[in-house]
Each structure stands twice: as structure tokens, then as C-alpha cells.
XYZ file of C-alpha atoms in Angstrom:
723
model
C 117.815 -145.605 5.241
C 117.941 -142.338 3.273
C 114.593 -143.159 1.613
C 113.008 -143.955 4.973
C 114.270 -140.702 6.491
C 113.033 -138.672 3.507
C 109.596 -140.273 3.745
C 109.421 -139.455 7.454
C 110.266 -135.802 6.856
C 107.643 -135.527 4.100
C 105.027 -137.110 6.350
C 105.751 -134.682 9.188
C 105.707 -131.741 6.779
C 102.320 -132.825 5.498
C 100.964 -132.940 9.018
C 102.195 -129.394 9.646
C 100.681 -128.041 6.409
C 97.206 -129.512 6.804
C 95.726 -130.183 10.167
C 92.304 -131.097 8.633
C 91.223 -134.491 7.220
C 92.127 -135.089 3.557
C 89.323 -134.899 0.870
C 88.743 -138.062 -1.142
C 87.166 -137.724 -4.640
C 85.298 -140.780 -5.894
C 85.124 -141.066 -9.707
C 81.939 -142.888 -10.801
C 82.419 -145.168 -13.846
C 80.450 -144.033 -16.903
C 77.356 -146.183 -17.508
C 77.757 -148.754 -20.272
C 75.162 -148.145 -23.041
C 74.058 -150.788 -25.474
C 72.342 -150.434 -28.831
C 70.236 -153.399 -29.835
C 68.835 -154.104 -33.280
C 65.509 -152.609 -32.209
C 67.220 -149.502 -30.784
C 69.048 -148.961 -34.067
C 65.867 -149.410 -36.119
C 63.954 -146.927 -33.961
C 66.767 -144.370 -34.023
C 67.191 -144.577 -37.785
C 63.674 -143.282 -38.525
C 63.328 -145.177 -41.824
C 61.923 -148.346 -40.269
C 58.764 -147.116 -38.529
C 56.522 -149.731 -40.189
C 58.992 -152.499 -39.373
C 59.153 -151.385 -35.734
C 55.342 -151.230 -35.559
C 55.167 -154.755 -36.981
C 57.752 -156.039 -34.486
C 55.815 -154.497 -31.615
C 52.526 -155.950 -32.861
C 54.000 -159.464 -32.823
C 56.162 -159.122 -29.696
C 59.276 -159.721 -31.789
C 60.688 -156.373 -30.671
C 61.536 -158.020 -27.334
C 63.204 -160.938 -29.124
C 65.400 -158.670 -31.248
C 66.226 -156.546 -28.195
C 67.653 -159.584 -26.381
C 71.296 -158.720 -25.652
C 72.184 -162.347 -24.928
C 71.425 -163.419 -28.524
C 72.851 -162.485 -31.910
C 70.838 -161.910 -35.082
C 71.223 -160.741 -38.669
C 68.199 -158.786 -39.906
C 67.370 -157.910 -43.514
C 65.338 -154.798 -42.703
C 62.753 -153.448 -45.185
C 62.441 -149.666 -45.143
C 59.156 -147.795 -44.852
C 59.239 -147.380 -48.646
C 59.637 -151.145 -49.020
C 56.597 -151.801 -46.840
C 54.648 -149.111 -48.730
C 54.943 -151.224 -51.884
C 52.588 -153.728 -50.251
C 49.813 -151.127 -50.021
C 48.100 -149.777 -46.930
C 45.302 -152.378 -46.992
C 47.794 -155.261 -47.025
C 49.833 -153.734 -44.207
C 46.740 -153.214 -42.062
C 45.633 -156.779 -42.798
C 49.000 -158.135 -41.662
C 48.977 -156.058 -38.481
C 45.619 -157.674 -37.694
C 46.965 -161.192 -38.453
C 49.949 -161.456 -36.135
C 50.630 -165.147 -36.886
C 51.139 -164.472 -40.606
C 53.011 -161.252 -39.834
C 55.319 -163.057 -37.406
C 56.114 -165.681 -40.060
C 56.979 -162.926 -42.532
C 59.108 -160.979 -40.053
C 61.091 -164.002 -38.894
C 61.761 -164.757 -42.581
C 63.907 -161.611 -42.477
C 66.086 -162.880 -39.594
C 69.119 -165.185 -39.425
C 70.214 -166.541 -36.066
C 73.815 -165.386 -35.724
C 75.920 -162.646 -37.292
C 76.356 -162.642 -41.084
C 78.177 -159.575 -42.376
C 78.184 -158.428 -45.999
C 81.472 -160.175 -46.776
C 80.080 -163.509 -45.645
C 76.778 -162.876 -47.442
C 78.500 -162.069 -50.740
C 80.705 -165.133 -50.348
C 77.527 -167.207 -49.990
C 75.965 -165.893 -53.225
C 74.403 -168.755 -55.161
C 73.436 -170.552 -51.967
C 70.550 -170.563 -49.508
C 70.548 -169.728 -45.812
C 68.163 -170.875 -43.088
C 65.950 -168.189 -41.616
C 64.470 -168.082 -38.115
C 61.004 -169.089 -39.396
C 62.459 -172.346 -40.760
C 62.327 -171.421 -44.454
C 65.287 -170.910 -46.756
C 66.395 -167.616 -48.304
C 68.431 -167.281 -51.509
C 71.525 -165.113 -51.840
C 72.755 -163.999 -55.264
C 74.509 -161.136 -57.020
C 73.190 -158.718 -59.636
C 76.213 -156.788 -60.828
C 77.682 -155.315 -57.655
C 74.404 -155.624 -55.736
C 73.620 -158.347 -53.242
C 70.135 -159.818 -53.645
C 68.137 -161.700 -51.015
C 65.541 -163.641 -52.990
C 64.569 -160.837 -55.422
C 65.065 -157.887 -53.038
C 68.160 -155.688 -53.290
C 70.356 -154.962 -50.286
C 70.752 -151.169 -50.327
C 72.917 -150.740 -47.199
C 75.000 -153.236 -45.251
C 76.682 -153.909 -41.948
C 74.818 -151.613 -39.561
C 76.435 -152.942 -36.396
C 74.545 -153.273 -33.126
C 75.430 -154.889 -29.817
C 73.363 -157.954 -30.616
C 73.757 -158.314 -34.351
C 73.835 -156.782 -37.808
C 71.246 -154.986 -39.952
C 71.261 -155.037 -43.748
C 68.728 -152.722 -45.425
C 66.550 -154.074 -48.265
C 64.172 -152.439 -50.739
C 61.278 -154.933 -50.583
C 59.477 -157.060 -48.020
C 60.391 -160.742 -48.236
C 57.476 -163.156 -48.467
C 58.127 -166.724 -47.257
C 57.858 -169.377 -49.989
C 54.668 -171.399 -50.264
C 54.521 -174.610 -48.259
C 54.432 -177.747 -50.356
C 51.571 -179.234 -48.375
C 50.014 -182.477 -49.664
C 49.257 -181.984 -53.372
C 46.681 -184.317 -54.880
C 46.977 -183.626 -58.625
C 49.816 -184.074 -61.126
C 51.206 -181.320 -63.356
C 48.750 -181.850 -66.221
C 45.680 -182.226 -64.004
C 46.693 -179.090 -62.101
C 47.009 -177.146 -65.361
C 43.629 -178.393 -66.562
C 41.968 -177.510 -63.280
C 43.400 -173.981 -63.227
C 41.433 -172.962 -66.320
C 44.063 -170.447 -67.460
C 46.304 -172.903 -69.354
C 43.916 -174.124 -72.043
C 46.319 -173.433 -74.929
C 49.214 -175.047 -73.066
C 47.123 -178.162 -72.372
C 46.035 -178.312 -76.031
C 49.676 -178.016 -77.112
C 50.736 -180.781 -74.696
C 47.991 -183.024 -76.046
C 48.939 -182.266 -79.667
C 52.518 -183.370 -78.981
C 51.823 -186.250 -76.604
C 53.693 -184.481 -73.834
C 50.610 -184.513 -71.632
C 51.276 -188.199 -70.897
C 54.918 -187.443 -70.071
C 54.098 -184.651 -67.634
C 51.367 -186.719 -66.001
C 53.862 -189.494 -65.169
C 54.135 -189.613 -61.363
C 57.212 -191.825 -61.371
C 59.420 -188.803 -62.053
C 59.444 -185.118 -61.177
C 59.542 -182.000 -63.320
C 59.604 -178.249 -63.014
C 57.331 -176.584 -65.576
C 57.433 -172.901 -66.440
C 53.867 -172.653 -67.691
C 52.764 -169.890 -70.107
C 49.212 -168.710 -69.538
C 46.579 -168.452 -72.249
C 47.373 -164.725 -72.457
C 51.043 -165.557 -72.970
C 50.213 -167.876 -75.861
C 47.802 -165.286 -77.274
C 50.760 -162.950 -77.739
C 52.012 -165.328 -80.431
C 48.958 -164.634 -82.557
C 46.366 -167.093 -83.801
C 48.186 -167.786 -87.056
C 51.455 -168.688 -85.320
C 49.644 -170.908 -82.811
C 47.817 -172.679 -85.654
C 51.124 -173.173 -87.499
C 52.716 -174.693 -84.394
C 49.792 -177.038 -83.786
C 50.206 -178.241 -87.374
C 53.918 -178.905 -86.712
C 54.043 -181.005 -83.513
C 57.812 -181.592 -83.660
C 58.523 -177.863 -83.641
C 55.867 -177.321 -81.000
C 57.384 -180.088 -78.890
C 60.807 -178.420 -79.062
C 59.283 -175.177 -77.822
C 57.291 -176.840 -75.036
C 60.294 -178.813 -73.760
C 62.142 -175.511 -73.315
C 59.656 -174.879 -70.509
C 60.501 -178.098 -68.640
C 63.408 -178.822 -66.285
C 64.070 -182.242 -64.778
C 63.538 -182.401 -61.018
C 61.586 -180.168 -58.682
C 63.071 -176.671 -58.529
C 61.315 -174.372 -56.094
C 61.465 -170.575 -56.357
C 64.143 -170.112 -53.687
C 66.433 -172.553 -55.475
C 65.702 -170.720 -58.726
C 66.690 -167.425 -57.075
C 70.133 -168.867 -56.310
C 70.592 -169.517 -60.043
C 70.381 -165.793 -60.843
C 72.764 -165.017 -63.706
C 73.116 -168.645 -64.723
C 71.526 -170.849 -67.398
C 69.458 -173.961 -66.792
C 69.348 -176.941 -69.127
C 65.810 -177.746 -70.232
C 64.297 -181.046 -71.325
C 64.902 -180.024 -74.956
C 68.624 -179.659 -74.313
C 68.418 -175.905 -74.791
C 69.846 -173.577 -72.148
C 67.596 -170.828 -70.803
C 68.810 -167.868 -68.781
C 67.661 -167.493 -65.173
C 67.734 -163.853 -64.156
C 66.347 -161.591 -61.453
C 65.302 -158.139 -62.596
C 66.494 -156.023 -59.676
C 64.317 -153.097 -60.790
C 61.036 -155.036 -60.831
C 62.019 -157.715 -58.269
C 60.866 -160.348 -60.770
C 62.405 -163.742 -61.488
C 62.735 -164.293 -65.236
C 63.249 -167.500 -67.178
C 64.262 -167.295 -70.817
C 63.207 -163.640 -70.742
C 59.689 -164.381 -69.441
C 58.579 -163.116 -66.044
C 57.602 -165.641 -63.395
C 54.289 -164.163 -62.243
C 53.226 -166.978 -59.882
C 55.632 -169.295 -58.096
C 55.586 -172.677 -56.376
C 52.364 -174.395 -57.441
C 53.166 -177.841 -56.073
C 51.863 -181.032 -57.695
C 52.267 -184.749 -57.026
C 55.093 -184.937 -59.563
C 56.782 -181.565 -59.434
C 56.201 -177.856 -59.351
C 54.706 -175.268 -61.702
C 55.840 -171.658 -62.033
C 53.562 -169.459 -64.152
C 55.200 -167.224 -66.789
C 53.862 -164.422 -68.956
C 55.458 -165.308 -72.329
C 56.184 -168.373 -74.436
C 59.902 -169.215 -74.575
C 60.557 -169.659 -78.285
C 64.319 -169.197 -78.076
C 66.201 -170.363 -81.146
C 63.478 -172.713 -82.373
C 62.641 -171.970 -85.992
C 58.915 -171.602 -86.534
C 57.839 -172.923 -89.983
C 57.345 -170.332 -92.699
C 53.865 -169.091 -93.417
C 54.506 -167.969 -96.991
C 53.987 -164.318 -96.041
C 56.447 -161.486 -95.593
C 56.026 -158.821 -92.922
C 54.270 -156.567 -95.439
C 51.929 -159.390 -96.464
C 51.018 -160.007 -92.823
C 50.418 -156.291 -92.201
C 48.199 -155.980 -95.260
C 46.268 -159.120 -94.397
C 45.629 -158.076 -90.792
C 43.504 -155.114 -91.879
C 44.415 -153.049 -88.798
C 47.626 -151.546 -90.214
C 46.284 -149.598 -93.208
C 48.009 -146.357 -92.185
C 51.289 -148.150 -91.558
C 51.091 -149.865 -94.949
C 50.307 -146.529 -96.646
C 53.313 -144.971 -94.894
C 55.581 -147.837 -95.955
C 54.415 -147.470 -99.540
C 54.908 -143.674 -99.457
C 58.550 -144.140 -98.415
C 59.361 -147.252 -100.446
C 60.000 -149.202 -97.247
C 57.325 -151.717 -98.218
C 59.848 -153.140 -100.686
C 62.531 -153.324 -97.980
C 60.296 -155.144 -95.495
C 59.129 -157.547 -98.199
C 62.734 -158.767 -98.680
C 62.826 -162.381 -97.481
C 66.627 -162.618 -97.608
C 66.971 -160.984 -94.175
C 65.062 -160.852 -90.918
C 63.296 -157.884 -89.372
C 61.599 -157.167 -86.080
C 58.845 -154.586 -86.510
C 57.052 -152.787 -83.705
C 53.914 -152.029 -85.689
C 51.542 -149.202 -84.680
C 47.894 -149.964 -85.381
C 45.562 -147.599 -87.211
C 44.295 -146.485 -83.781
C 47.877 -145.721 -82.759
C 48.439 -143.540 -85.825
C 45.067 -141.850 -85.242
C 46.401 -140.406 -81.975
C 48.726 -138.230 -84.061
C 45.755 -136.545 -85.723
C 44.872 -136.522 -89.414
C 46.739 -133.255 -90.062
C 50.001 -134.675 -88.698
C 49.578 -137.908 -90.644
C 49.002 -136.040 -93.905
C 52.050 -133.848 -93.263
C 54.213 -136.926 -92.673
C 52.959 -138.617 -95.842
C 54.038 -135.463 -97.709
C 57.508 -135.546 -96.056
C 58.946 -138.982 -96.918
C 62.380 -138.313 -95.354
C 60.948 -137.545 -91.920
C 58.399 -140.321 -92.264
C 61.074 -142.809 -93.283
C 63.158 -141.930 -90.215
C 60.115 -142.474 -87.975
C 59.214 -145.791 -89.616
C 62.768 -147.125 -89.399
C 62.699 -146.276 -85.692
C 60.106 -149.049 -85.401
C 62.369 -151.680 -87.010
C 65.261 -153.834 -85.815
C 67.101 -154.944 -88.930
C 68.941 -158.225 -89.372
C 67.391 -160.197 -86.524
C 64.104 -161.686 -85.413
C 63.557 -160.727 -81.775
C 60.701 -162.774 -80.372
C 58.784 -161.719 -77.249
C 60.983 -163.778 -74.945
C 64.062 -162.112 -76.439
C 62.520 -158.672 -76.013
C 61.674 -159.507 -72.408
C 65.239 -160.651 -71.858
C 66.475 -157.232 -73.026
C 63.902 -155.515 -70.804
C 65.172 -157.525 -67.840
C 68.849 -156.863 -68.621
C 71.090 -154.116 -67.269
C 71.249 -152.146 -70.553
C 67.631 -152.445 -71.795
C 68.337 -150.713 -75.112
C 68.359 -151.884 -78.727
C 69.568 -150.194 -81.904
C 66.847 -149.463 -84.414
C 67.183 -149.400 -88.195
C 67.514 -145.583 -88.292
C 70.592 -145.745 -86.014
C 68.884 -144.459 -82.874
C 68.500 -146.427 -79.667
C 65.150 -147.455 -78.181
C 64.446 -148.812 -74.708
C 62.629 -152.016 -73.844
C 61.241 -152.077 -70.324
C 58.548 -153.571 -68.143
C 55.817 -152.269 -65.893
C 54.750 -155.441 -64.151
C 54.272 -157.846 -67.049
C 53.567 -155.100 -69.598
C 56.334 -154.745 -72.193
C 57.090 -151.251 -73.472
C 59.251 -149.948 -76.281
C 60.026 -146.416 -75.147
C 56.617 -145.300 -73.847
C 54.498 -147.416 -76.205
C 52.886 -150.584 -74.847
C 53.207 -153.838 -76.780
C 49.641 -155.111 -77.055
C 50.399 -158.285 -79.065
C 53.663 -160.026 -79.816
C 55.244 -162.655 -82.035
C 53.042 -162.238 -85.090
C 55.131 -164.411 -87.385
C 56.245 -163.805 -90.954
C 58.721 -165.562 -93.215
C 61.226 -162.741 -92.846
C 60.727 -161.721 -89.254
C 58.236 -160.961 -86.562
C 55.735 -158.209 -85.760
C 54.982 -156.866 -82.290
C 51.845 -154.706 -82.201
C 52.116 -151.396 -80.319
C 49.486 -148.884 -79.273
C 51.327 -145.623 -80.011
C 53.689 -144.369 -82.706
C 57.200 -144.011 -81.258
C 59.157 -140.946 -82.312
C 62.961 -140.883 -82.604
C 64.630 -138.997 -79.742
C 65.628 -135.397 -80.341
C 69.151 -134.887 -81.617
C 71.408 -133.133 -79.138
C 73.073 -131.034 -81.819
C 75.225 -128.167 -80.545
C 73.184 -126.266 -77.952
C 74.181 -122.680 -77.202
C 72.224 -121.988 -73.995
C 72.611 -123.266 -70.462
C 69.741 -124.723 -68.436
C 69.111 -121.339 -66.841
C 69.253 -119.522 -70.201
C 66.580 -121.847 -71.614
C 64.353 -121.339 -68.573
C 64.761 -117.548 -68.712
C 63.841 -117.493 -72.405
C 60.574 -119.408 -71.894
C 57.767 -117.543 -70.143
C 56.257 -120.879 -69.073
C 59.090 -121.223 -66.542
C 58.824 -117.792 -64.876
C 57.724 -119.299 -61.546
C 60.536 -121.848 -61.701
C 63.049 -119.068 -62.377
C 61.673 -117.061 -59.446
C 61.990 -120.123 -57.233
C 65.568 -120.821 -58.377
C 66.443 -117.195 -57.702
C 64.888 -117.283 -54.221
C 66.794 -120.475 -53.410
C 70.061 -119.071 -54.826
C 70.326 -121.967 -57.287
C 70.617 -119.932 -60.500
C 74.412 -119.940 -60.551
C 74.461 -123.674 -59.772
C 72.302 -124.604 -62.765
C 74.116 -122.106 -65.013
C 77.477 -123.746 -64.244
C 78.744 -125.164 -67.540
C 81.469 -127.194 -65.860
C 78.751 -129.461 -64.451
C 76.079 -131.604 -66.081
C 72.465 -131.893 -64.941
C 69.089 -133.298 -65.864
C 66.271 -130.999 -64.752
C 62.658 -132.097 -64.562
C 61.225 -128.614 -64.977
C 57.728 -127.774 -63.685
C 55.834 -125.219 -65.756
C 53.939 -122.249 -64.335
C 50.793 -124.370 -64.694
C 52.441 -127.059 -62.554
C 53.233 -124.545 -59.802
C 49.689 -123.184 -60.015
C 48.360 -126.542 -58.767
C 49.821 -125.593 -55.375
C 47.646 -123.462 -53.076
C 48.801 -119.845 -53.553
C 49.286 -119.319 -49.808
C 51.318 -122.500 -49.531
C 53.367 -121.528 -52.591
C 54.073 -118.060 -51.166
C 55.210 -119.654 -47.920
C 57.434 -122.070 -49.812
C 59.042 -119.279 -51.841
C 59.786 -117.464 -48.571
C 61.363 -120.504 -46.891
C 64.777 -120.871 -48.503
C 65.646 -124.231 -46.936
C 62.314 -125.874 -47.760
C 62.325 -124.377 -51.260
C 65.844 -125.605 -51.948
C 64.904 -129.115 -50.806
C 61.898 -129.150 -53.156
C 63.785 -127.780 -56.159
C 66.691 -130.208 -55.779
C 64.215 -133.099 -56.018
C 63.927 -132.057 -59.679
C 67.667 -132.194 -60.450
C 69.908 -135.176 -61.236
C 73.675 -134.752 -61.489
C 73.977 -136.460 -64.897
C 72.552 -136.129 -68.394
C 69.598 -138.489 -68.796
C 67.993 -138.393 -72.228
C 64.488 -139.685 -72.788
C 65.616 -143.142 -73.973
C 67.705 -143.584 -70.822
C 64.695 -142.429 -68.818
C 62.506 -145.029 -70.537
C 65.152 -147.645 -69.743
C 64.966 -146.603 -66.069
C 61.291 -147.589 -65.951
C 60.605 -149.102 -62.533
C 63.805 -147.776 -60.977
C 64.645 -145.075 -58.467
C 66.995 -142.248 -59.447
C 69.045 -140.252 -56.958
C 68.684 -136.471 -57.042
C 71.129 -133.718 -56.148
C 69.184 -133.158 -52.938
C 69.851 -136.711 -51.771
C 66.310 -137.958 -52.445
C 65.344 -140.886 -54.634
C 62.574 -140.297 -57.182
C 60.705 -143.016 -59.034
C 60.765 -143.330 -62.818
C 57.836 -145.214 -64.301
C 55.878 -145.695 -67.497
C 52.139 -145.878 -66.872
C 49.683 -147.419 -69.304
C 46.385 -145.887 -68.228
C 44.481 -148.281 -70.494
C 45.281 -151.130 -68.113
C 43.111 -149.635 -65.382
C 39.806 -151.372 -65.953
C 36.621 -149.847 -64.621
C 35.330 -151.816 -61.637
C 31.795 -151.687 -60.339
C 32.728 -149.485 -57.366
C 35.236 -147.152 -59.008
C 34.385 -143.495 -59.505
C 36.953 -142.739 -62.228
C 37.553 -144.658 -65.454
C 39.895 -144.090 -68.388
C 38.737 -143.776 -71.998
C 41.730 -145.134 -73.933
C 40.257 -144.324 -77.353
C 39.843 -140.614 -76.616
C 42.648 -140.473 -74.023
C 40.696 -138.812 -71.234
C 39.037 -139.582 -67.913
C 35.332 -140.387 -67.617
C 32.968 -141.312 -64.813
C 33.367 -144.872 -63.576
C 30.656 -147.390 -62.804
C 30.790 -146.283 -59.187
C 29.917 -142.688 -60.081
C 26.522 -141.081 -60.628
C 27.297 -140.403 -64.331
C 29.115 -143.491 -65.611
C 30.881 -142.989 -68.939
C 30.361 -139.228 -69.016
C 33.292 -136.903 -69.739
C 35.192 -135.384 -66.823
C 36.495 -131.805 -66.698
C 38.885 -129.609 -64.711
C 38.257 -125.982 -63.691
C 41.079 -123.451 -64.084
C 39.630 -121.278 -61.308
C 40.584 -124.104 -58.914
C 44.252 -123.373 -59.631
C 45.957 -121.748 -56.673
C 43.380 -123.125 -54.231
C 43.508 -126.130 -51.937
C 40.074 -127.404 -52.953
C 37.140 -126.666 -55.244
C 36.085 -123.162 -56.252
C 32.895 -124.500 -57.875
C 30.094 -124.519 -55.311
C 26.368 -123.709 -55.094
C 24.992 -122.752 -58.554
C 28.300 -123.597 -60.202
C 28.094 -127.135 -58.804
C 24.605 -127.502 -60.297
C 25.956 -126.889 -63.795
C 29.213 -128.704 -63.112
C 28.435 -131.581 -60.722
C 31.531 -132.608 -58.776
C 32.648 -136.236 -59.010
C 31.983 -137.305 -55.419
C 33.549 -140.216 -53.581
C 31.166 -141.601 -50.964
C 32.612 -145.033 -50.176
C 35.869 -143.811 -48.645
C 38.119 -145.115 -51.432
C 38.842 -143.925 -54.935
C 40.111 -145.543 -58.134
C 43.653 -146.942 -58.016
C 44.626 -144.999 -61.161
C 47.985 -143.304 -60.479
C 47.486 -139.645 -59.585
C 43.792 -140.001 -58.695
C 42.979 -138.909 -55.151
C 40.382 -136.861 -53.232
C 39.939 -133.404 -51.724
C 37.366 -132.124 -49.236
C 34.762 -129.670 -50.549
C 33.265 -126.745 -48.641
C 30.261 -128.870 -47.652
C 32.449 -131.642 -46.232
C 31.969 -134.096 -49.118
C 34.959 -135.686 -50.823
C 35.659 -134.944 -54.487
C 37.865 -136.994 -56.796
C 40.983 -135.279 -58.145
C 43.684 -136.024 -60.696
C 47.156 -134.705 -59.864
C 45.527 -132.367 -57.373
C 42.872 -130.982 -59.745
C 39.207 -131.598 -58.794
C 37.123 -133.477 -61.394
C 33.638 -132.457 -62.562
C 30.893 -133.556 -64.944
C 29.027 -131.070 -67.166
C 25.241 -130.875 -66.949
C 25.161 -129.968 -70.653
C 26.519 -133.388 -71.679
C 23.650 -135.730 -72.456
C 25.378 -138.952 -73.441
C 28.676 -140.755 -72.987
C 31.264 -139.245 -75.319
C 29.725 -135.741 -75.285
C 32.295 -132.992 -74.741
C 30.053 -129.909 -74.723
C 31.894 -128.478 -71.727
C 35.246 -128.247 -73.486
C 36.537 -124.650 -73.419
C 33.466 -123.139 -71.735
C 34.404 -119.691 -70.444
C 38.027 -120.498 -71.262
C 38.218 -122.086 -67.804
C 36.617 -125.518 -68.271
C 38.614 -128.246 -70.023
C 38.456 -131.993 -70.527
C 40.516 -134.051 -68.077
C 42.849 -135.426 -70.735
C 45.751 -137.803 -70.298
C 47.832 -139.624 -72.911
C 47.345 -143.377 -72.788
C 50.954 -144.076 -71.869
C 53.088 -141.637 -69.944
C 56.634 -141.387 -68.647
C 56.356 -140.236 -65.039
C 58.876 -138.985 -62.508
C 57.631 -139.360 -58.937
C 54.074 -139.387 -60.296
C 54.473 -136.258 -62.434
C 53.944 -136.618 -66.191
C 56.818 -135.723 -68.497
C 55.070 -133.656 -71.167
C 58.082 -132.485 -73.211
C 61.361 -134.365 -73.465
C 64.964 -133.783 -74.493
C 65.490 -130.016 -74.446
C 69.273 -130.119 -74.661
C 71.454 -127.355 -73.221
C 75.164 -126.671 -72.907
C 75.198 -128.245 -69.446
C 72.557 -130.937 -69.585
C 68.999 -131.649 -70.575
C 65.548 -130.449 -69.542
C 62.385 -132.535 -69.421
C 59.186 -130.573 -68.783
C 56.772 -131.955 -66.155
C 53.187 -131.070 -65.288
C 53.280 -131.292 -61.478
C 55.768 -130.042 -58.888
C 57.524 -132.891 -57.065
C 57.052 -132.251 -53.349
C 57.034 -135.769 -51.848
């Protein structure tokens, strides 16, 4: 009763206080927003090519469906760029093939990183109907051979995992009509393998269609790396040859996706030997017994062939030839300088010792010639220095065949200890094996006490760190070649940062000449824009000490910089770029310089650069100048695929070929291929020279290595990294 009375009083009071109608406020519920997989990809900004591809195939609508759930392994723009612009454009025009590729990146349902890692060593079904392999490389999750670089980007209709390469669906088996042996014969690139199979009687075994095999087939080029003498010795010893060949055969049909799941494991071969199955996460290559699988899934009526780039010798002992390493070098006739150097240091006696094994990376006479006669004579007169250099070409106490060297190159460490106590790096660019920055041109030249691998450049031991007394900034200040770099560091307020001796850095330092390749107006604008300048400079700095050998070992990898960017580290062998009929620029490996290609108007003639072009955005040589120094013009819209070669527009609208931003010219005074009459003219015209092999960081050549400081190391580069 009291409550009722109180309520009545309050009601009456309310009526007295407010004779108007009460105001009612309606609160609208906030709209519910959803983020689909496509929304997330668009918003991220790193998947523009993927989004374009989805739109071209109509799959953007599928992956925007909020009633479904998907897991997408999403290649970044950089991953798509690895395919090349022509390939991307071709796929965009072929939507059926593109759709098959894109749906090979999609799982129906949600698979987070925990579930994916737990499934390592297995396959999963993709939306296109094919299988995808999951495996682990250290702490990294791999899908087929691609690395997952970011995981578990959650959306309202699924999960995105970021990958560093585009996944290509495996080849369909189809209806093969030929067996393994007939397929090899028909290919035309396995002549030595077929001859070896016939010499051992294994051709009949691998032609038997009542059973199935997987054959890892070395090409003729792979066998050629063994050397003619070793091949002849093996053909004369069929039992040994049979043991080697059977190491390339696995019972049953193992396709590439199944092989990917075996990453980090060993497979038993028909010989009983175990061979390692690995995925090189840097090169995205499957390796077997150290050899790269360069072509996968060639199906036959009795199995499958995977093509490899080296012969798997493993632990098989090749019969002795009766020659030591020194005997083989003398007999070859192409190592006269090496033999003279060994004799000058007494190392010929060491390498003639047949009581131990050696692995020698042997520079040819042409390799020594690159040093120049004066340098060679000085080394012959300084046996201590020469001995240290020679021992840096030798692994003592073991015989490392090509497959073993490839296994090191595909490993996580990639380094070997040489006989002088220093480390050297073994790495790969595609199928090309390098020791440091020297390419191995022939491998597995056998001797009774070891093996020789032929290299095309003399490798020099890395600089000793010693006890440096100057910081990175002190070294730059003391060298007038870095005055522009110092000015830039000062303008960006980075001097104190790089002088900090409590930190450690690696600086890829552009010289004044490198900065001068930038248009002077653009450079002035950059120096005045602190934020942009800082971003550019920090692309040249890594927060760790990376010596040259570690840099060589990083060949094919990306390295994170202080600015948050990733820069590529690569070793380029310019000699591998063959001159095609339509290419304007060719490379002269003997003289280590660029010449006109078959697609130019002056094929084989020397090419030059013009110092007056420095600081401009194009060519300063026009009119009469261009008569004496004809520009190398590109008229077909495309230029040579040599790294660093591009084009620039001239004043008259024509396109001129460039190398690292510098326009290329011929000289009217040169009359024949090989002439260099333009060298040094007016102190502004110089040959377009380039060492045959080069360590590059984001496309810039490292021209001086291992300048150690109290807080890190400097490597000098010839082009400013802006991309």
C-alpha cells in the first residue's frame, strides 16, 4: 500500500512539472560490417595482382561469399612479379588456366597455422581438385616449395596465409604412351643416361611395364659435369656405374607433390642407399641427393621422371685413374698458371699426396688472366700470400663431389671450411653452383686423391676483421668518395645513429659516382625531403654484421633492412646471358664488358658510357655527338634480359639502352669487334665494363667488400638503392 501511494504521488508530481508530451529518443543500432577475404586483400595493398587476377576470373565474387569459408594462400605482388610481366599478362588473357592456378591456392574451409603445421608431411585437397604439400623448413611452413611469410589473417569468411611464390598446379598424368626408357630416348637430352643404362643392362629393367619406378634423371649437361675421363672410367666399370644409376631410382611412382611432403627426410633408392629430399626455401627448388629437380612430373607408362641437374654419386667409390690432382691439372693443359703457382709455393707436393683426399676448386688460365699479368707476377714473388690464396681453393681431408656441394648449397648454413682456415660459401643461382662469387663451370673431374671442380674466377680469402679503430661514420668521413653519402646522412639526421658503437650495422654504401647516376634535380629534391631521404638511406642498412662470405651464402635470399624493407641478395653470372637474334646488348665474358648484340646495328662492337650523362635523366649526347657516338637504340619495344639493362627516352623520342641507368653508345672510331679506340676519349668516354660474376644487393653491384669498423662492416656499391 505504501509503494502504491508513493507511486501515485510521483505520477501526480510529474504531471504538475511537465504539461507537455515526453520526448522519446530512439537509438539506432550500429551497422554490422563484415570483412571478406577479398576485402582484406584489397585493403592490404600488397595483393594488387592477386586481386586483379581474381576479378579477371570472377573468383573475387566467390571469395567474397559470406556464406562460405575458405583458406587462401595468397601470393604477394612480389611473388607474382617473379613470374615476369609477359607471363602475368598471358595468364590474365587465359582465364581458364588462371582460374585453375588461383583455385590451387584455396582450401574449402578454415585451416589456421596451427592446423597447417600439424599437417606438415601430408597433402591437402585444394579447390581445383589437385593436392598441395605441407612441410617444414626450420621454423618456416612451406606449401609445395613456397614459404608462408605471414599467417592467420582472419576475415569473416576465412583465413589468409601470405606466401612468397605463386603455386603452379602439378602436371596432369594424362594417358602416357611410352615407358621410362623410351621417354628418355625420345627427349634427346638424356643420351649419356641412356648409354649408361644400356652399358649396365638397366635399360631393360626400366622398360619393364609390369612395375613402376620414379627416376631422377640427370641430363647430358649434368653428366658432362663429371668430365669425359670420369664418364669413360664409369662406362668401363659397369658395376660401379650401376650402383650410381640405381641411386637415381625409387620403387613406385612418386609425383612432385608427394616428394614435397618428404622435405627433410631421406628416401631409399633401388641401390639401397638413402638420398636426402630437401626443399631449398631460398630458391624454391626441390633437391634430391643435393641435385636440383629442374623439371617435374614427366609421366610414363611405368612411372614418372623428374629431371635433375647433377649426377648423384653419393658414397660410391669411383675407380682410381692412376693420377693425382696435380697430374690431372697438368694433363688438362688449361691450368698452367695454377700449376705454376702450386710449384712456386710447394703445394704441388701436398696435392700430389695420395694418402688423403682433397677437393680443389681450380681456376683456369682464363680465370687467372682476369687478375692481370702484373698481379700474377707479384703473387708468384710472394709465396706466403699466394699460398694462402691457393689453400682457399682447397677442402682438405674429403672428396666433395658435385652432389655433395649442391647439398651444402641447398642447406641452411651453406658454408665450408677451406684449407687456409677461412670459410667459403656454396650457393646457387638457378642451377648454377657458385663458390663465393665464382661460378663452377665443370665439376667432378676425378683423381685418385680427390676431385677437381673448375671455376671461372680466382677466389680471394675474405678480409680479416682485425681490430678496427673507426666507426662506420668515421670511415665514410675519411673517404672523399662518400661525401654525398655523408651529406645525405647529415640531412636525414642519421649520423649519430650510424656512429653509435653500442649497435652493429652492415652498410651498403653508395659512392659519389653512384649518387651521380641520379638526375641532379631529383637528387636535390631527395636531399631536401627528410622523410623520403631517410627511407632511401635505411634501405642500405642492415641491423647486423654481414661479412662478404655470409652475403655470398645469402645468394637468392631477401634481407630485412633497418627501414623495414626487404632487399634481394644475388650473385649474377653475366656469362650465362647468351646473345639472341633480337637482343640489343650482349656480354663479352672474355673481356668482361658489354658489346652490341645481334639485334643491334653494330653487333659485337664495344659499348661505352658517357660521364657527361651523369646527373641527367637521359642522354647528353645528341646531334653531332651522336654521329661520333651512335646511341644503342631499342626499336622493338623490348631490351635484353641482362640484369640492370633497361631503356631511356632520348631527346628525339627514340629509346636508348642503358645499364644501371647509364645510356650505352658505340664509337664511330671502332672498326671491328674488339676495338676499344673510344676508351678514355676526352676523359669522359669509357668502356661499359662489368665483372663476369657479381654480388648484387637489390640490383646494385658490390664493388668493394668487408671494410670493417668498430660498429659493423661496409660494402661499397655502385648504384643507389631506391626501389
